[in-house]
XYZ file of C-alpha atoms in Angstrom:
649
model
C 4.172 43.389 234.593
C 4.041 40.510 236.485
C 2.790 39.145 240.276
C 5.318 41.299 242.056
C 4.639 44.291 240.020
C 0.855 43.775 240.709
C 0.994 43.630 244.301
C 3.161 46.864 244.373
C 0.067 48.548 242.299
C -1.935 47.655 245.743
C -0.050 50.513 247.096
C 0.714 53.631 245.757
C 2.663 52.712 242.269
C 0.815 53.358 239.101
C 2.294 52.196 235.324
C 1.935 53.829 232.006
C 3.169 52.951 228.550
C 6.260 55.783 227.499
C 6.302 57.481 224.743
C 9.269 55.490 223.191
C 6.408 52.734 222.609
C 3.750 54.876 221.239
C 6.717 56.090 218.780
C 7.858 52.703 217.575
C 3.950 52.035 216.877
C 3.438 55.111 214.885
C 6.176 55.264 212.898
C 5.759 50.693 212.308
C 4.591 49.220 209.280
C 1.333 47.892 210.814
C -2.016 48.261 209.058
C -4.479 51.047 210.120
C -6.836 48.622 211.753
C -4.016 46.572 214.170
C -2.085 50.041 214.554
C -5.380 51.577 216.252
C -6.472 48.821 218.434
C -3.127 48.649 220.113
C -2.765 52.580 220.183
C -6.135 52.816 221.919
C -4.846 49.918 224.699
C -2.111 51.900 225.150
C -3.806 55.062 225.744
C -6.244 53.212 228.051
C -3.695 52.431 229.967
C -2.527 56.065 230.143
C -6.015 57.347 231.080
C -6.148 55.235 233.941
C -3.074 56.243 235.065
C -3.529 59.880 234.543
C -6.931 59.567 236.511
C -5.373 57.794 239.349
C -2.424 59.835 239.847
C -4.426 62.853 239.701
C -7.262 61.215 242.339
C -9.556 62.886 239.801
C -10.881 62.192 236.714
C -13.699 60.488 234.458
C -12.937 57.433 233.477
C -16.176 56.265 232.065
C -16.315 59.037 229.182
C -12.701 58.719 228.508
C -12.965 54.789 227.894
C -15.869 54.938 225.854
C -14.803 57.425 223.564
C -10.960 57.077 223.476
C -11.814 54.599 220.365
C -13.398 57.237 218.443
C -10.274 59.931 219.177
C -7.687 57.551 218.337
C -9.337 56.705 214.883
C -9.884 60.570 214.282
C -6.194 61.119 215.082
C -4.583 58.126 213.240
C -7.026 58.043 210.341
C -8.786 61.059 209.536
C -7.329 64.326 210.858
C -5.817 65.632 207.620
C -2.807 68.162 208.129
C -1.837 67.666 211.512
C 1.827 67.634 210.691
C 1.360 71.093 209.369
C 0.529 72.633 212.812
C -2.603 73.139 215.008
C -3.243 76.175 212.314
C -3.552 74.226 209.307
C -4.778 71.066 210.038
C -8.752 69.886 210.540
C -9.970 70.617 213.889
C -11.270 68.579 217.150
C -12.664 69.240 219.945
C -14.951 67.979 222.843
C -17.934 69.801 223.703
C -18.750 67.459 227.003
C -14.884 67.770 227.972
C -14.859 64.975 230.998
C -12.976 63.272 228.652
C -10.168 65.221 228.614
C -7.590 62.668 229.489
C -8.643 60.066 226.651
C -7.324 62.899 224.527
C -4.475 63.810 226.353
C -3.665 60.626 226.218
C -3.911 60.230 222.322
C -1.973 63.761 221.762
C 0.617 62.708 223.862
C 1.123 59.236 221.977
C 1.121 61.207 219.058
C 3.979 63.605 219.947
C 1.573 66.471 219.693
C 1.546 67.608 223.126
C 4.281 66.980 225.858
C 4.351 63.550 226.940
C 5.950 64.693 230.247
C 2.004 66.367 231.150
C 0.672 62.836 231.626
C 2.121 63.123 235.366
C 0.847 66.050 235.789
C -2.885 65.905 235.233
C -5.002 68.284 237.167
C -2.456 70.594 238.371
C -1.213 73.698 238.437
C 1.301 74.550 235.514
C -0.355 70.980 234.137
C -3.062 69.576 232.292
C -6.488 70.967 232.513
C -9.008 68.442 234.300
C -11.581 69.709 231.500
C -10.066 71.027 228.105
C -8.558 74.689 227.985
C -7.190 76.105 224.311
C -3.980 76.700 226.383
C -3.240 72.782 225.628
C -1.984 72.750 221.997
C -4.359 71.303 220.215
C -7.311 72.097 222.387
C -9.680 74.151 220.388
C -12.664 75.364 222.401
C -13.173 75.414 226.863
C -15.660 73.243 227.834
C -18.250 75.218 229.432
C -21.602 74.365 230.818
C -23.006 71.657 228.200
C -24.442 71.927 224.739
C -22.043 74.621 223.425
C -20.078 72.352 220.716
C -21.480 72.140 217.503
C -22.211 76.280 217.751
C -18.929 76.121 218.304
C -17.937 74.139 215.426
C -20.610 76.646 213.397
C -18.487 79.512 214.649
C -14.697 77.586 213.683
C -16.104 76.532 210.060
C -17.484 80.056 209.323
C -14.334 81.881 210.421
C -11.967 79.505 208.513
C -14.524 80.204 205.219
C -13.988 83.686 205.443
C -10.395 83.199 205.613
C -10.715 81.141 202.210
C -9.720 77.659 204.157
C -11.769 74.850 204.179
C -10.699 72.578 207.822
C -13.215 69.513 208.415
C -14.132 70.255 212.319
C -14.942 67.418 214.414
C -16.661 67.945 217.773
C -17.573 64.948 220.201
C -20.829 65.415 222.259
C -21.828 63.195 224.797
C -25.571 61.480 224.634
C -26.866 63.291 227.870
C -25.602 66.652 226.616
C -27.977 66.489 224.099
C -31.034 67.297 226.506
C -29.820 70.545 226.469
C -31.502 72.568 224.554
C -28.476 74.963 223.086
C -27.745 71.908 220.847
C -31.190 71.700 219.049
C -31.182 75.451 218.564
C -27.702 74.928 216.686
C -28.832 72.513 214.081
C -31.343 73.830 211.681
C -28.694 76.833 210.812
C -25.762 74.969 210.169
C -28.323 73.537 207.206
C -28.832 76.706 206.018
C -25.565 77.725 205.554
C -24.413 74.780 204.180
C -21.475 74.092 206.275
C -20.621 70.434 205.148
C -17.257 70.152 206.953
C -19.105 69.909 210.488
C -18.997 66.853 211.615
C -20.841 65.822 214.873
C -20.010 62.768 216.503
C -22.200 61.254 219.734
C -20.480 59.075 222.125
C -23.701 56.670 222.849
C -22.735 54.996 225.843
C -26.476 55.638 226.971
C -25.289 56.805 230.717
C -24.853 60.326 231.687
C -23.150 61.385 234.629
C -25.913 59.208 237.125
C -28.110 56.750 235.194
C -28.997 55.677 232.810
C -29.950 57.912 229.489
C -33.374 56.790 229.200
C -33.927 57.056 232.719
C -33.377 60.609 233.087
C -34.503 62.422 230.073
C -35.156 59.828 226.812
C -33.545 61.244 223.505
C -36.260 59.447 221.519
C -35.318 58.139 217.916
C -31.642 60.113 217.704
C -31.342 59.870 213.303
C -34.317 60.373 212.477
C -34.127 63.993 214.930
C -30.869 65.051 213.590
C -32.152 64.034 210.322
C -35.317 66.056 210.608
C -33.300 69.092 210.683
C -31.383 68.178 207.703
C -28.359 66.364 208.517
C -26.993 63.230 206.989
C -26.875 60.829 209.382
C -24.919 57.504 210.282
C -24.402 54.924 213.048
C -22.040 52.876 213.742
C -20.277 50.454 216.767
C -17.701 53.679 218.339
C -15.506 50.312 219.335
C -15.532 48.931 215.569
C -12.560 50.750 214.030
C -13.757 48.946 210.304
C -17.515 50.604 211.367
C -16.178 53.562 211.910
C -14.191 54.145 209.007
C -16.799 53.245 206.637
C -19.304 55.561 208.374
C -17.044 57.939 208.447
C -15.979 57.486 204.373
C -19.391 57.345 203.739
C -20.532 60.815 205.768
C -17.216 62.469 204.141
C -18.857 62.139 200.821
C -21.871 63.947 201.379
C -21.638 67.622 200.472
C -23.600 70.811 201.327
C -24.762 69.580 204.632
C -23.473 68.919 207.899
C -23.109 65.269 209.243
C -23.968 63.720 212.325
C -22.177 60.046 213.355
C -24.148 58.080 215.991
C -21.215 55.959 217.850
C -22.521 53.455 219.661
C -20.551 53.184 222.673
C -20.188 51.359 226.239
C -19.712 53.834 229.280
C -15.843 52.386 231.006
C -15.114 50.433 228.091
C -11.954 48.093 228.512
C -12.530 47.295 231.892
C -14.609 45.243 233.269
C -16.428 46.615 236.496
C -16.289 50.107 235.266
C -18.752 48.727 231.804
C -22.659 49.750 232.455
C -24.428 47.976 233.323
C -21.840 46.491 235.345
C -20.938 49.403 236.850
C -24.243 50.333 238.352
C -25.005 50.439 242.158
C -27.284 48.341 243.997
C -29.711 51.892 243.499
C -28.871 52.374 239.415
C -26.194 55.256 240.131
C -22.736 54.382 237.878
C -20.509 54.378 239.322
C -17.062 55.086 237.411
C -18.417 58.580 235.699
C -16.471 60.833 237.887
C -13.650 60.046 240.880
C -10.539 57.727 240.992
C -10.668 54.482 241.265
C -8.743 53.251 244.616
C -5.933 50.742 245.298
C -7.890 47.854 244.748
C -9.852 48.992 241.642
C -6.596 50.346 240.463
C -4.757 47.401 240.621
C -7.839 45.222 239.149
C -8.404 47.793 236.097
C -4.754 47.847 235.083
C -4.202 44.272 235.410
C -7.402 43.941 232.626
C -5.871 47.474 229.907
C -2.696 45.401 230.267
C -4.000 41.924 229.369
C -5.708 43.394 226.505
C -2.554 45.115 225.041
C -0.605 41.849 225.814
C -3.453 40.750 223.476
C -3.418 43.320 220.850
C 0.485 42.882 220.818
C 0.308 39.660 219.894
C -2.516 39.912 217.516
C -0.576 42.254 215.618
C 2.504 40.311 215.857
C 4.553 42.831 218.163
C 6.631 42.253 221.563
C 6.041 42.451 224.732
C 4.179 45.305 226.561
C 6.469 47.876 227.555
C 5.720 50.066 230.762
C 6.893 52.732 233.018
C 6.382 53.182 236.753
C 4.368 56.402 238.106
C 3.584 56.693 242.126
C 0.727 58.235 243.472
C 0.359 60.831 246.122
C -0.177 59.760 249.256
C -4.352 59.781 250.005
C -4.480 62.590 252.922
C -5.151 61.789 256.402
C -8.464 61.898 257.310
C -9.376 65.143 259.350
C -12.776 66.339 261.167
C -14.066 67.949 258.417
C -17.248 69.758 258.114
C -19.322 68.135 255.180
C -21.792 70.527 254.306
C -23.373 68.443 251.209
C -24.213 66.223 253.386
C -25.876 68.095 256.123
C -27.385 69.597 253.735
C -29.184 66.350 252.677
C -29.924 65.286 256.339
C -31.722 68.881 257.062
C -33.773 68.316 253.466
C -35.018 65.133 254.420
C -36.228 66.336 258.170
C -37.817 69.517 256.571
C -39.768 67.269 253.558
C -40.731 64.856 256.202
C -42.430 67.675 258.116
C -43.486 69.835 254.866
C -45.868 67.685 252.223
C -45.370 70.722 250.225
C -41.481 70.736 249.490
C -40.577 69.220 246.260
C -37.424 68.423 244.840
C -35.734 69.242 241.438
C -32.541 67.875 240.253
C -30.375 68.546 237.387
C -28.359 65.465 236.472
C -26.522 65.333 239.747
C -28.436 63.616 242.529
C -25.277 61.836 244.043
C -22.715 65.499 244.100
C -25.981 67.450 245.489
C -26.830 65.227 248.335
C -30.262 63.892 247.350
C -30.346 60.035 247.445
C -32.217 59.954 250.888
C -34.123 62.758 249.893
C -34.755 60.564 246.071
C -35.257 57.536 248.273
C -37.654 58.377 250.757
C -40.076 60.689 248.740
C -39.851 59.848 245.370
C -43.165 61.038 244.415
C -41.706 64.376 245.427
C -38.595 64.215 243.105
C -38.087 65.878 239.888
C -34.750 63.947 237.615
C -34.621 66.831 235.120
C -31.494 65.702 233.474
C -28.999 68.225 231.979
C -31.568 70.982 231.055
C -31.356 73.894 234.057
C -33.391 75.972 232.170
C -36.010 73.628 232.038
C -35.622 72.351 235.427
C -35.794 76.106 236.776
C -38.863 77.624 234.641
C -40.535 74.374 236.307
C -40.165 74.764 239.983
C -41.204 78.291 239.151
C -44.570 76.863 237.538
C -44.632 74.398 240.739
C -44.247 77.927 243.425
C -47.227 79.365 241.221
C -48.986 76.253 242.647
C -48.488 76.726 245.962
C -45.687 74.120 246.470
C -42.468 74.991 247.651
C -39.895 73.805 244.845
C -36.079 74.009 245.437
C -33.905 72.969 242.511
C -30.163 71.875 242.206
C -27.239 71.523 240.237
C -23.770 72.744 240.639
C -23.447 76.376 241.451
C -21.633 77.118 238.477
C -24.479 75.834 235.980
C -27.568 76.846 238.253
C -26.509 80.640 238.740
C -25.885 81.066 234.989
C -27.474 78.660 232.861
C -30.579 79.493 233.877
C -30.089 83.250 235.079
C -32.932 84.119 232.748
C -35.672 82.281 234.140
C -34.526 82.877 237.750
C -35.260 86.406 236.964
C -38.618 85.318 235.413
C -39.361 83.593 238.316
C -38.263 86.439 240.593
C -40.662 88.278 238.658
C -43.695 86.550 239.154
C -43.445 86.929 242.828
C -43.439 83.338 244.075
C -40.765 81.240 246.402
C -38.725 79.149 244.857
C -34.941 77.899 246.789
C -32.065 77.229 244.790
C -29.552 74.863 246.119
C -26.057 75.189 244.047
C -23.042 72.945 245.203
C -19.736 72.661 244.188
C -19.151 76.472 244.718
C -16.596 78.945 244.768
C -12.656 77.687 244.206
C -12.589 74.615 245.092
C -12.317 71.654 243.847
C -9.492 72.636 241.920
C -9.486 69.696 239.734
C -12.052 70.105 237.656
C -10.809 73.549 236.620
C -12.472 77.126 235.619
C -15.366 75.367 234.004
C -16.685 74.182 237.104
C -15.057 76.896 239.940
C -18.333 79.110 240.498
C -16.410 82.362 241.175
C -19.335 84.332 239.425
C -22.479 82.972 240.615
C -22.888 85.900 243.545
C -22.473 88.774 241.258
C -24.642 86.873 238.216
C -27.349 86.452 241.016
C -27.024 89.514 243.468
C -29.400 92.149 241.626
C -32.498 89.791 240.998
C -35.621 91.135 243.134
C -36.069 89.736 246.330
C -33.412 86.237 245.930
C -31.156 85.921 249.413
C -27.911 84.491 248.715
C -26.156 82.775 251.662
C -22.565 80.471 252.568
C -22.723 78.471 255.142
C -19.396 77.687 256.959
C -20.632 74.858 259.417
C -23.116 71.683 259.226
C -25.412 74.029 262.139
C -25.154 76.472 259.532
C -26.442 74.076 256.605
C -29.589 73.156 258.503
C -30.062 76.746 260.351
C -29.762 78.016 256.717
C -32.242 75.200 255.451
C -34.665 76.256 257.941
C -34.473 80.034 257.566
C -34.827 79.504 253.852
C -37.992 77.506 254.255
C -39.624 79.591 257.412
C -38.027 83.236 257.974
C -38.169 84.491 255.245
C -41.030 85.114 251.933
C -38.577 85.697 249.627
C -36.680 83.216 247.135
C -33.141 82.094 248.418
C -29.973 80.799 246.842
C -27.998 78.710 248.985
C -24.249 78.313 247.977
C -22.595 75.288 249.269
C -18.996 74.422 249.256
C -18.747 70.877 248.828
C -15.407 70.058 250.003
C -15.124 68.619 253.636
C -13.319 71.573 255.275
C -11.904 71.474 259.475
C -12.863 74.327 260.990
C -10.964 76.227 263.727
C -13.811 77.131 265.398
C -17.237 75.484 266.267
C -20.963 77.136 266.130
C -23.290 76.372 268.793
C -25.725 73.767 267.920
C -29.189 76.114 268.463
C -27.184 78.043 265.963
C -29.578 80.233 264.253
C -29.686 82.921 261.457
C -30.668 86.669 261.480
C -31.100 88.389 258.253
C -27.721 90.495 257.402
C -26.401 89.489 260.608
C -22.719 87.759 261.159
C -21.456 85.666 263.549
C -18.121 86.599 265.493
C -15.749 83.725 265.792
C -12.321 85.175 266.579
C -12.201 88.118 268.723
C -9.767 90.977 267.642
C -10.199 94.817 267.498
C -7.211 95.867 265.493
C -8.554 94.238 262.279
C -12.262 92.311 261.141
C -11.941 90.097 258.615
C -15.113 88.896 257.098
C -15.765 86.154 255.120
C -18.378 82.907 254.174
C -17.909 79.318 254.095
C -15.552 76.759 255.728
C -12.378 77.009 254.003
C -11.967 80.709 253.126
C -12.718 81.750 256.987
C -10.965 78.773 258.473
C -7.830 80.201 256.401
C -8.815 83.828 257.524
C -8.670 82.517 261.225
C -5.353 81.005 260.616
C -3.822 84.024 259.075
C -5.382 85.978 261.655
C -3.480 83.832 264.051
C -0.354 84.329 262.390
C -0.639 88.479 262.327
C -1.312 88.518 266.308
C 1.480 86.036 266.997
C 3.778 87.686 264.920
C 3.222 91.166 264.370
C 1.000 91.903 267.567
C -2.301 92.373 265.210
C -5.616 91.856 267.020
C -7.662 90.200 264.110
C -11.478 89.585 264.697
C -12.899 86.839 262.313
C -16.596 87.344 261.117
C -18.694 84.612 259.436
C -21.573 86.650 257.304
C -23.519 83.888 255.365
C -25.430 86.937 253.897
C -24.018 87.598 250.588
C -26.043 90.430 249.193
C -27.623 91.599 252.123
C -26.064 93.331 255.685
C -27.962 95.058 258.862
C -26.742 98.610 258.710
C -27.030 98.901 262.756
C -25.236 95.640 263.389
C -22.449 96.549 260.556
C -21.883 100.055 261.930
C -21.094 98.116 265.323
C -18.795 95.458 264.306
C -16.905 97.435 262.806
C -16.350 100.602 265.229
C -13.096 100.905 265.980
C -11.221 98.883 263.543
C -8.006 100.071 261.805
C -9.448 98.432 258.612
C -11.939 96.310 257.277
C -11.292 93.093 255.422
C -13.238 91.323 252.999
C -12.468 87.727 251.425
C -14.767 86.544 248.918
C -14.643 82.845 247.422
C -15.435 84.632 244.576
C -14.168 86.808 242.200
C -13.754 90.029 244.029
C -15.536 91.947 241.185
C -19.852 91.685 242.037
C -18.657 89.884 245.590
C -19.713 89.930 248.903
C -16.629 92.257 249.428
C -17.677 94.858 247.561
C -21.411 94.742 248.532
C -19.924 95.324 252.063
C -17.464 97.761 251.099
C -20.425 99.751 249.374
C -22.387 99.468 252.648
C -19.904 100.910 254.798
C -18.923 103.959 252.310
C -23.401 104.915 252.280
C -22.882 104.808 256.282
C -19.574 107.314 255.870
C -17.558 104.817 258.570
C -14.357 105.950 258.502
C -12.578 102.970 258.088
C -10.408 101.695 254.751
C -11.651 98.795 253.470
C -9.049 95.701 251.875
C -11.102 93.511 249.316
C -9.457 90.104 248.671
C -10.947 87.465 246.588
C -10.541 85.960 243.111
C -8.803 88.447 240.683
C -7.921 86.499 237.529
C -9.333 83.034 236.091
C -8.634 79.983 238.515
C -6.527 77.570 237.852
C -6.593 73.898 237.773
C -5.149 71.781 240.466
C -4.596 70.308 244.180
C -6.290 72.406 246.456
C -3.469 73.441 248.167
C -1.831 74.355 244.715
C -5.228 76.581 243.751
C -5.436 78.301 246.751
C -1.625 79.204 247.046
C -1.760 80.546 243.478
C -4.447 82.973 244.579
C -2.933 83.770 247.753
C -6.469 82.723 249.511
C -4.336 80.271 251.884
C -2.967 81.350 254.936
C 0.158 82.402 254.059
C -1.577 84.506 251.044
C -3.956 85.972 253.474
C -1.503 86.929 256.336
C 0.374 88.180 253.134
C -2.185 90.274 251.763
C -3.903 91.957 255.038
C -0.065 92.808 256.082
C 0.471 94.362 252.879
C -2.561 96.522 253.424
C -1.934 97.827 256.807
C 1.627 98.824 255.555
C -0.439 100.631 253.305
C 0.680 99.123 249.678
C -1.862 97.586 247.530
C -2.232 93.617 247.851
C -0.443 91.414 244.955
C-alpha cells in the first residue's frame, strides 16, 4: 500500500489481507515459528479492519491475544481437519475478542472468509461469540463462566468415551469474579487433565489498569493452591509458548493453567498500555472503533510489520484487498441519557454527603468520571465482581448511607439477583443504576441486550423499576429515586443517544405509576418507556392517522412494575385497544404487568402486547430493530394487524 493508498484510508476505505494469501501461507513450506508470526500480522490486519468496518469492536483484547489463538490453531489443535465434532476444542470465556478469532478461522478456511465484511450484523458475525459460528463452542455470557464450561465439555466428551483437549481463554480481569475460583478445586477432583486454561495477562481490564481495580495477587501460586500445574510464559513469544505449552501437555491427572503474559493493543503502537492510557488512567482502545485518523495510523504500523515478517521469512510482497466503511451518521439532537444521568449524580452528591458510589468495572459506559473525579472518597471501583459490589452497598444502606451501584443492565439485574433480594430483604435503600439496557446497541449482541432485566427484577419487595425517555426524565427520575420515595429503585437507562419527537417540560416531574401523555389520540394508546421505543411508537402512530385515519395517543410510563389504578382506568376510557411496547422481552414486561392491571379493573378494552419475542440479534441498529419489527414500519405493522383483528407476526 503505498502514499496514495494511505491517504484514501483517511476517508472511508479500509484494507484486509484475502484469503488467497492466508492460503498460500498455510499450505507453504515455512517453519512453524515464521509461518505464525506472519499469520498473526495478517490477522491483525483483519481485526482492525473488521473493527473498523463494523464501528464496533475491541481491539485491545483481540491484539493481545490473537498470538495465543493463532499458535493454538496452527500448532496445537489436534483434529481440526476432521470437523468441529472431532477435533480438540476452543473457546473464549471473556468473548470481546471475538474478531481475533474470526480472524484466525477465517485464515484458516474454517469459517467463511466472506463474514469478515460483515462483522456485527445481522445474518453476520456475532460481536461476542455465539455456537451458531462453526467453531464457536460456548456464548459468552456475563464473565467467569469458561473453565465450568470447559468442566462441563470434558465431562460430556468422557462419557462419550472421547478424550478432546479443551482450551478456554480467560481474560485477567475476569478472574475477580468469583464463578472462576468456585470452578477450580473440582476440576482437581475429577481429574480432568485435558482442561487447559489459558490467561491473556495484558494487566488492563476494560478501564484501568488490573491492579488498580481489584489486584489478583500472586496468580501461580493461587491456581496452584488449588491443584493445578501451572506455567508462564511471554503470550507474544511463539518459542515460549510452545514450550509451555509441551511442557503443561505432559502433565497428567490434573488440569493446567498457562499464564500468557500479554500487552493490551499489541501491534500497534498508541493502542499498547500504557500508551494507550488517558491523561485520567482510562485505556483507551478496550472497546469502540478507532476513527479515520487512528485508522489510517494503525494500519499503516500491522502493515509495516507484515512487510517485515514477509521479508524475515523470505516471502513477497504484502498482498491486500480494499473494504469501505459506512458512512459515520449525521449527527442528530439526540437525547443522551448516560450523560444526564451523570450531571444529575454529581448535583445530588454535591448536596447529599451521604450518597456513595459503586461501580462495577465500567466507570466510563455508566457516566461516572465527574462523579469519580469530584468525590473520590465517595467512590467504590469494585471491578468485575457484581455480587460483591451489590452485597456491599447493601452493608453501606445498613449504615445509613445511601449507596447506588452500577454496571450494565444486563449484568446488574442478573448477576447479582440474589443479593438484590437479600438486600430487599433487610429493609434498607439501596438504587441501582443499570445502563446499556434493553435492544440496543445491537453490536454487541444477546450477551449484552438486557431484554430480561424487568421480569428478573419485577417481584423483589419494595424495588421501583423505571425508563426514562428524556434527559428531564434522567434527573426527575434521579431525584424521585433519592427523595419520593423509601423504597429501593432500579433505574434502567438506554444508553444510546436517541431524537425524540416530542419534548418534556423542564420542571418535569414524576408521580408514582403515573404516565405522561405525549401524542394525543383516542382511537388507540400506545404505551411505552424510553427514547427510542416511544419515539418509534410516535412515528408509527403518525403513520396510522395519516394513512388509515387512526387517532393514536402516545404514553410515556417510566413505571415498569408499578401503575395508578385511577389514573390507568382514565387513560384508557374509551380506547378501541390498548397497546403495549416493551424494550424487553414481552414475557415478565411492562406490557404484561399493564395488561394484568387492566384485566383486575375488568376495562373492557383488548389489549396488543409487542416487545421482544425471540433472542436478539446482532447488528446495526436499524438492522436489530427491523428484525423485531420494533421500528416504525414494524410498529405501524403490528398495531394495524391487531385492529384488523389477526395476531401480530
Amino acid at each position: 500500500m503505498g502514499e496514495s493508498q494511505l491517504e484514501q484510508v483517511e476517508s472511508d476505505e479500509l484494507f484486509y489481507v484475502p484469503r488467497e494469501a492466508f492460503l498460500a501461507l498455510v499450505e507453504g513450506e515455512l517453519s512453524a515459528e515464521p509461518r505464525a508470526m506472519v499469520f498473526a500480522a495478517y490477522a491483525r490486519i483483519n481485526i482492525l479492519y473488521m473493527i473498523a468496518r463494523a464501528w464496533s469492536g475491541h481491539p485491545g483484547t483481540c491484539f493481545s491475544s490473537v498470538d495465543i489463538m493463532t499458535w493454538l490453531f496452527l500448532q496445537k489443535m489436534r483434529g481440526l481437519g476432521e470437523g468441529q465434532d472431532q477435533c480438540d476444542l476452543f473457546f473464549s470465556s471473556k468473548g470481546h475478542d471475538a474478531p481475533a478469532l474470526y480472524a484466525v478461522l477465517s485464515g484458516l478456511g474454517l469459517l467463511d472468509f466472506e463474514l469478515i465484511h460483515r462483522l456485527r450484523r445481522v445474518d453476520g458475525l456475532a460481536g461476542h461469540p455465539h455456537v451458531e459460528t462453526p467453531f464457536v463452542q460456548a456464548n459468552t455470557g456475563s464473565l467467569g463462566m469458561g473453565i465450568s464450561k470447559a468442566k462441563g465439555m470434558a465431562m460430556a466428551n468422557r462419557l462419550r468415551g472421547q478424550r478432546r483437549r479443551v482450551f478456554v481463554l480467560t481474560g485477567d480481569g475476569e478472574l475477580q469474579e468469583g464463578q472462576i475460583w468456585e470452578s477450580l478445586g473440582s476440576a482437581v477432583q475429577l481429574g480432568l487433565d485435558e482442561i487447559t486454561v489459558i490467561v491473556d495477562h495484558n494487566k488492563i481490564q476494560s478501564d484501568t489498569w488490573v491492579d488498580d481495580v481489584g489486584p489478583l495477587g500472586e496468580l501461580s501460586s493461587k491456581f496452584a493452591s488449588f491443584g493445578w500445574r501451572v506455567a508462564r510464559c511471554d503470550g507474544h513469544d511463539f518459542g515460549a509458548l510452545e514450550a509451555a505449552l509441551e511442557q503443561l501437555d505432559a502433565v497428567s491427572g490434573v488440569p493446567k493453567v498457562l499464564i500468557a503474559d500479554t500487552v493490551k493493543g499489541k501491534g500497534v503502537s498508541f493502542m499498547e498500555g500504557p500508551a494507550a492510557l488517558s491523561a485520567d488512567a482510562l485505556y483507551l482502545f478496550h472497546s469502540g472503533a478507532p476513527n479515520e485518523d487512528a485508522y489510517a495510523r494503525g494500519s499503516a504500523e500491522l502493515n509495516a510489520a507484515a512487510r517485515a515478517r514477509m521479508k524475515e521469512a523470505g516471502l513477497g510482497e504484502l498482498t491486500l484487498e480494499q473494504g469501505r466503511r459506512p458512512p459515520r451518521k449525521p449527527a442528530l439532537a439526540v437525547e443522551r441519557l448516560v450523560n444526564a444521568y451523570s450531571t444529575a449524580l454529581v448535583e445530588q452528591a454535591t448536596r447529599n454527603p451521604e450518597i456513595v458510589v459503586l461501580d462495577a468495572d465500567l466507570v466510563k459506559d455508566c457516566g461516572l468520571l465527574a462523579f469519580r473525579d469530584k468525590f473520590p472518597e465517595r467512590f467504590i471501583e469494585c471491578g468485575i465482581a457484581e455480587q460483591d459490589m451489590v452485597s456491599q452497598a447493601g452493608a453501606m444502606a445498613q449504615q445509613g448511607l445511601v449507596p447506588i451501584a452500577h454496571s450494565f443492565a444486563c449484568f446488574l439485574s442478573a448477576r447479582p439477583n440474589e443479593q438484590i433480594y437479600n438486600n430487599a430483604s433487610e429493609g434498607t435503600k439501596v438504587i441501582y443504576a443499570g445502563s446499556l439496557a434493553g435492544l440496543l446497541p445491537g453490536g454487541p449482541g444477546h450477551s449484552h441486550q438486557a431484554v430480561r432485566d424487568i421480569s428478573s427484577l419485577a417481584a423483589v419487595p419494595d424495588l421501583l423499576l423505571i425508563e426514562p425517555c428524556a434527559e428531564v426524565e434522567v434527573a426527575a427520575t434521579l431525584d424521585f429515586c433519592l427523595h419520593g420515595t423509601s423504597a429501593s429503585s432500579y433505574i434502567r437507562l438506554v444508553s444510546v443517544g436517541w431524537p425524540l419527537p416530542f419534548s418534556l417540560p423542564s420542571d418535569h416531574t414524576l408521580r408514582l405509576g403515573i404516565g405522561t401523555e405525549v401524542r394525543s389520540g383516542g382511537d388507540v394508546v400506545i404505551f411505552g418507556a424510553g427514547p427510542w421505543l416511544l419515539a418509534n411508537a410516535y412515528h408509527a402512530a403518525e403513520a396510522l392517522e395519516r394513512q388509515q385515519g387512526v387517532s393514536t395517543r402516545v404514553v410515556d410510563l417510566p413505571w415498569l412494575n408499578r401503575v395508578d389504578s385511577d389514573w390507568l382506568r382514565e387513560t384508557v376510557a374509551g380506547a378501541q385497544r390498548v397497546v403495549t411496547l416493551d424494550n424487553h422481552y414481552v414475557d415478565g414486561g411492562q406490557g404484561q404487568m399493564l395488561a394484568s392491571r387492566i384485566a383486575c379493573l375488568d376495562l373492557a378494552v383488548p389489549v396488543t402486547s409487542i416487545g421482544v419475542s425471540e433472542l436478539p440479534v446482532c447488528g446495526t441498529n436499524e438492522e436489530v430493530l427491523a428484525y423485531h419489527r420494533l421500528d416504525p414500519s414494524g410498529l405501524k405493522a403490528s398495531i394495524s394487524e391487531a385492529l384488523a383483528g389477526a395476531t401480530p407476526a
